[in-house]
Short mmCIF file of C-alpha atoms and ligand atoms in Angstrom, two decimals:
data_model
loop_
_atom_site.label_atom_id
_atom_site.label_comp_id
_atom_site.label_asym_id
_atom_site.label_seq_id
_atom_site.Cartn_x
_atom_site.Cartn_y
_atom_site.Cartn_z
CA MET A 1 -21.76 -4.79 -7.75
CA ILE A 2 -18.41 -3.04 -7.19
CA LYS A 3 -17.34 -1.54 -10.53
CA LYS A 4 -13.65 -0.79 -10.51
CA ILE A 5 -10.86 -2.25 -8.41
CA ILE A 6 -7.27 -1.19 -8.88
CA LEU A 7 -4.69 -3.15 -7.00
CA LEU A 8 -1.25 -1.69 -6.33
CA LEU A 9 1.55 -4.20 -5.94
CA GLY A 10 5.17 -3.48 -5.08
CA LEU A 11 7.85 -3.54 -2.41
CA PRO A 12 7.39 -1.43 0.72
CA GLY A 13 8.63 2.03 -0.32
CA SER A 14 7.80 1.54 -4.01
CA GLY A 15 5.33 4.44 -3.82
CA LYS A 16 2.02 2.59 -3.36
CA GLY A 17 0.89 5.05 -0.66
CA THR A 18 1.83 8.19 -2.59
CA GLN A 19 0.53 7.00 -5.95
CA GLY A 20 -2.55 5.42 -4.36
CA ALA A 21 -3.54 8.78 -2.87
CA ILE A 22 -3.07 10.53 -6.24
CA LEU A 23 -5.07 7.88 -8.12
CA SER A 24 -7.79 8.03 -5.50
CA ASN A 25 -8.12 11.77 -6.09
CA GLU A 26 -8.15 11.48 -9.86
CA LEU A 27 -10.57 8.59 -10.07
CA ALA A 28 -12.73 9.63 -7.11
CA LEU A 29 -12.36 6.17 -5.60
CA PRO A 30 -11.40 5.50 -1.96
CA HIS A 31 -7.80 4.58 -1.24
CA ILE A 32 -7.81 1.51 0.98
CA SER A 33 -4.38 1.03 2.53
CA THR A 34 -4.27 -1.93 4.89
CA GLY A 35 -1.13 -0.56 6.56
CA ASP A 36 -2.92 2.76 7.27
CA ILE A 37 -6.03 0.95 8.56
CA PHE A 38 -3.93 -1.17 10.92
CA ARG A 39 -1.84 1.80 12.16
CA LYS A 40 -5.07 3.66 12.95
CA MET A 41 -6.46 0.63 14.80
CA ILE A 42 -3.25 0.47 16.87
CA LEU A 43 -3.47 4.18 17.77
CA GLU A 44 -7.11 3.77 18.75
CA GLU A 45 -6.20 0.70 20.85
CA SER A 46 -8.95 -1.35 19.25
CA LYS A 47 -9.57 -5.03 20.07
CA ASP A 48 -6.94 -6.43 17.70
CA SER A 49 -4.36 -3.65 18.14
CA LYS A 50 -1.92 -5.65 20.30
CA LYS A 51 -1.81 -8.50 17.83
CA LEU A 52 -1.39 -6.13 14.87
CA ALA A 53 1.48 -4.23 16.52
CA GLU A 54 3.23 -7.46 17.48
CA TYR A 55 3.58 -8.46 13.81
CA MET A 56 3.99 -5.02 12.25
CA ASN A 57 6.81 -3.91 14.55
CA LYS A 58 8.80 -6.98 13.54
CA GLY A 59 8.21 -6.41 9.83
CA LYS A 60 6.15 -9.63 9.67
CA LEU A 61 2.88 -10.02 7.83
CA VAL A 62 -0.23 -10.05 10.01
CA PRO A 63 -1.97 -13.47 9.83
CA SER A 64 -4.30 -13.63 6.84
CA ASP A 65 -7.43 -14.68 8.74
CA LEU A 66 -7.31 -11.44 10.75
CA VAL A 67 -6.39 -9.30 7.69
CA ASN A 68 -9.16 -10.82 5.56
CA LYS A 69 -11.78 -10.23 8.25
CA ILE A 70 -10.82 -6.55 8.66
CA VAL A 71 -10.37 -5.71 4.97
CA ARG A 72 -13.49 -7.49 3.72
CA LYS A 73 -15.62 -5.15 5.85
CA PHE A 74 -14.01 -2.10 4.22
CA ILE A 75 -14.26 -3.37 0.66
CA LEU A 76 -17.88 -4.37 0.99
CA SER A 77 -18.86 -1.10 2.68
CA ASP A 78 -20.99 1.56 0.93
CA GLU A 79 -17.94 3.77 0.65
CA CYS A 80 -16.49 1.33 -1.90
CA HIS A 81 -19.64 0.66 -3.92
CA LYS A 82 -18.08 2.21 -7.05
CA GLY A 83 -14.76 0.53 -6.44
CA CYS A 84 -11.49 1.33 -4.71
CA ILE A 85 -7.73 1.57 -4.97
CA LEU A 86 -6.26 -1.26 -2.92
CA ASP A 87 -2.83 -0.64 -1.46
CA GLY A 88 -1.27 -3.52 0.46
CA TYR A 89 -3.99 -6.13 -0.05
CA PRO A 90 -4.03 -8.91 -1.18
CA ARG A 91 -0.45 -9.55 -0.10
CA THR A 92 -0.31 -13.35 -0.17
CA LEU A 93 -1.77 -16.02 -2.45
CA ALA A 94 -4.10 -17.08 0.39
CA GLN A 95 -5.45 -13.52 0.64
CA ALA A 96 -5.84 -13.30 -3.15
CA GLU A 97 -7.87 -16.54 -3.17
CA TYR A 98 -10.04 -15.32 -0.32
CA PHE A 99 -10.50 -11.95 -2.04
CA ILE A 100 -11.78 -13.64 -5.21
CA SER A 101 -14.33 -15.57 -3.15
CA TYR A 102 -16.25 -12.38 -2.27
CA ILE A 103 -15.36 -10.03 -5.16
CA ASP A 104 -16.47 -10.97 -8.65
CA THR A 105 -15.20 -7.78 -10.36
CA LYS A 106 -12.13 -8.18 -12.57
CA VAL A 107 -9.25 -6.29 -11.01
CA SER A 108 -6.67 -4.11 -12.74
CA VAL A 109 -3.23 -4.57 -11.26
CA ILE A 110 -0.47 -1.96 -11.31
CA TYR A 111 2.91 -3.35 -10.34
CA LEU A 112 5.36 -0.69 -9.09
CA LYS A 113 8.68 -2.36 -9.89
CA ILE A 114 11.77 -1.14 -8.04
CA ASP A 115 15.15 -2.38 -6.71
CA ASP A 116 15.67 -3.29 -3.03
CA ASP A 117 18.49 -0.79 -2.40
CA VAL A 118 16.38 2.11 -3.67
CA VAL A 119 13.49 1.29 -1.36
CA VAL A 120 15.76 1.00 1.68
CA ARG A 121 17.01 4.56 1.07
CA ARG A 122 13.50 5.79 0.43
CA ILE A 123 12.00 4.21 3.54
CA LEU A 124 14.75 5.44 5.85
CA GLY A 125 13.91 9.03 4.82
CA ARG A 126 10.14 8.65 5.04
CA ILE A 127 8.24 11.10 7.29
CA ILE A 128 4.52 11.65 7.75
CA CYS A 129 2.58 14.77 8.75
CA THR A 130 0.98 13.93 12.13
CA SER A 131 -2.01 16.09 11.30
CA CYS A 132 -3.13 15.07 7.77
CA GLY A 133 -0.99 11.99 7.05
CA LYS A 134 0.69 13.43 3.95
CA LEU A 135 3.89 11.54 3.09
CA TYR A 136 7.28 13.14 2.51
CA ASN A 137 10.89 12.05 2.26
CA LYS A 138 13.47 14.07 4.19
CA TYR A 139 16.05 13.45 1.43
CA PHE A 140 14.11 13.37 -1.86
CA ASP A 141 10.68 14.88 -1.34
CA LYS A 142 10.65 17.58 1.33
CA PRO A 143 7.75 19.97 2.00
CA ASN A 144 8.00 23.17 -0.10
CA LYS A 145 8.64 25.18 3.06
CA GLU A 146 11.06 23.51 5.48
CA GLY A 147 9.15 21.92 8.39
CA VAL A 148 5.66 22.95 7.20
CA CYS A 149 3.20 20.49 5.64
CA ASP A 150 2.13 21.53 2.10
CA GLY A 151 -1.24 19.87 2.64
CA CYS A 152 -2.43 21.31 5.95
CA GLY A 153 0.21 23.73 7.27
CA ALA A 154 0.99 21.67 10.38
CA ASN A 155 4.59 21.48 11.54
CA GLU A 156 4.95 18.10 13.17
CA PHE A 157 6.25 15.05 11.31
CA ILE A 158 6.99 11.52 12.50
CA ALA A 159 8.59 8.38 11.09
CA ARG A 160 6.65 5.12 11.17
CA ASP A 161 7.50 2.66 13.99
CA ASP A 162 8.40 -0.01 11.42
CA ASP A 163 10.69 2.22 9.31
CA ASP A 164 14.01 1.27 10.96
CA LYS A 165 16.65 -0.65 9.00
CA ASP A 166 16.18 -4.15 10.53
CA THR A 167 12.42 -4.00 10.17
CA ILE A 168 12.72 -2.79 6.57
CA LEU A 169 14.95 -5.75 5.69
CA ALA A 170 12.44 -8.12 7.34
CA ARG A 171 9.60 -6.52 5.35
CA ILE A 172 11.54 -6.95 2.11
CA GLU A 173 12.10 -10.64 2.95
CA GLU A 174 8.38 -11.11 3.68
CA TYR A 175 7.54 -9.41 0.41
CA LYS A 176 9.81 -11.70 -1.60
CA LYS A 177 8.51 -14.83 0.07
CA GLU A 178 4.79 -14.02 0.30
CA THR A 179 3.90 -11.23 -2.13
CA LEU A 180 6.16 -11.72 -5.16
CA PRO A 181 4.25 -14.87 -6.25
CA LEU A 182 1.22 -12.60 -6.73
CA ILE A 183 2.89 -10.99 -9.75
CA GLU A 184 2.68 -14.22 -11.77
CA TYR A 185 -0.76 -14.95 -10.34
CA TYR A 186 -2.24 -11.62 -11.46
CA LYS A 187 -0.52 -11.53 -14.86
CA HIS A 188 -3.12 -14.06 -15.96
CA LYS A 189 -6.12 -12.42 -14.34
CA GLY A 190 -7.64 -9.14 -15.56
CA LYS A 191 -5.41 -6.28 -16.70
CA PHE A 192 -1.80 -6.09 -15.56
CA PHE A 193 0.55 -3.10 -15.93
CA THR A 194 4.18 -2.73 -14.87
CA VAL A 195 5.60 0.68 -13.98
CA ASN A 196 9.25 1.55 -13.36
CA ALA A 197 8.80 2.93 -9.84
CA GLY A 198 12.47 3.88 -9.48
CA LYS A 199 11.83 7.02 -11.55
CA SER A 200 10.88 10.37 -10.01
CA LYS A 201 7.46 10.81 -8.43
CA GLU A 202 6.35 13.04 -11.34
CA GLN A 203 7.46 10.51 -13.97
CA VAL A 204 5.57 7.74 -12.21
CA VAL A 205 2.48 9.97 -11.91
CA ASN A 206 2.61 10.58 -15.69
CA GLU A 207 3.02 6.90 -16.45
CA LEU A 208 0.05 6.06 -14.22
CA ALA A 209 -2.04 8.75 -15.90
CA SER A 210 -1.62 6.96 -19.23
CA ILE A 211 -2.33 3.57 -17.67
CA ILE A 212 -5.61 4.61 -16.07
CA LYS A 213 -6.95 5.55 -19.50
CA LYS A 214 -6.69 1.87 -20.43
CA ILE A 215 -8.47 0.61 -17.31
P1 AMP B 301 2.38 -1.12 4.64
O1 AMP B 301 1.95 0.19 5.22
O2 AMP B 301 1.56 -1.55 3.47
O3 AMP B 301 3.86 -1.18 4.38
O4 AMP B 301 2.10 -2.23 5.79
C1 AMP B 301 2.71 -2.14 7.04
C2 AMP B 301 2.60 -3.48 7.77
O5 AMP B 301 1.22 -3.81 7.96
C3 AMP B 301 3.20 -4.67 7.04
O6 AMP B 301 4.59 -4.78 7.23
C4 AMP B 301 2.41 -5.81 7.69
O7 AMP B 301 2.92 -6.09 8.98
C5 AMP B 301 1.02 -5.21 7.87
N1 AMP B 301 0.16 -5.47 6.68
C6 AMP B 301 -0.36 -4.55 5.82
N2 AMP B 301 -1.12 -5.15 4.89
C7 AMP B 301 -1.06 -6.48 5.15
C8 AMP B 301 -1.61 -7.61 4.53
N3 AMP B 301 -2.41 -7.52 3.44
N4 AMP B 301 -1.34 -8.83 5.06
C9 AMP B 301 -0.58 -8.95 6.16
N5 AMP B 301 -0.01 -7.93 6.80
C10 AMP B 301 -0.24 -6.68 6.31
#
């Protein structure tokens, strides 16, 4: 049986990717980010890549039957036998219901709460190291040495295809319509924690450190 599942909920740009990677390191649990999995599938031109890109580039959610099929395989793999940090899944009530049908572990939910205008500014500055995938922000969270990745020393960074303003606004709309109802849903299931994700990265890291002691 899978032992520990931590689910990160929050608007795009609320810090799920950054905090998920830190938690994964601290808890020695894999960080399963559906967005990262799908972006990799698109780059590798796998069977479903065209369909994934079609939705993602418009800021729309990928249909749940396809998402569920892909993610279930990851969560039930040996890599996740001790548990995992889930970032970006479940993202709709239908996905949450499907998830419960094959996972009987109680989940702990961390909700990274943040205002829309803050995430728009954050996402527009987001850049990623092409070599190791480390995330930065060209306004708030630059590499220590200009143009050089702190993680691997590479010097090439890109923005995500879906990080332009129109797509961000569409993703925020999708979040409000499809994902926000999950907050109420999970408040009554397992453990639920709310974090003020508008604070600095370090402050959020500290808050999460005290939360994981209670999980
Ligand atoms: P993210 O990296 O989590 O912001 O996800 C990027 C994009 O991937 C989203 O805008 C969706 O198009 C797609 N995506 C990621 N996770 C899901 C999910 N659980 N359900 C549907 N679409 C998803």
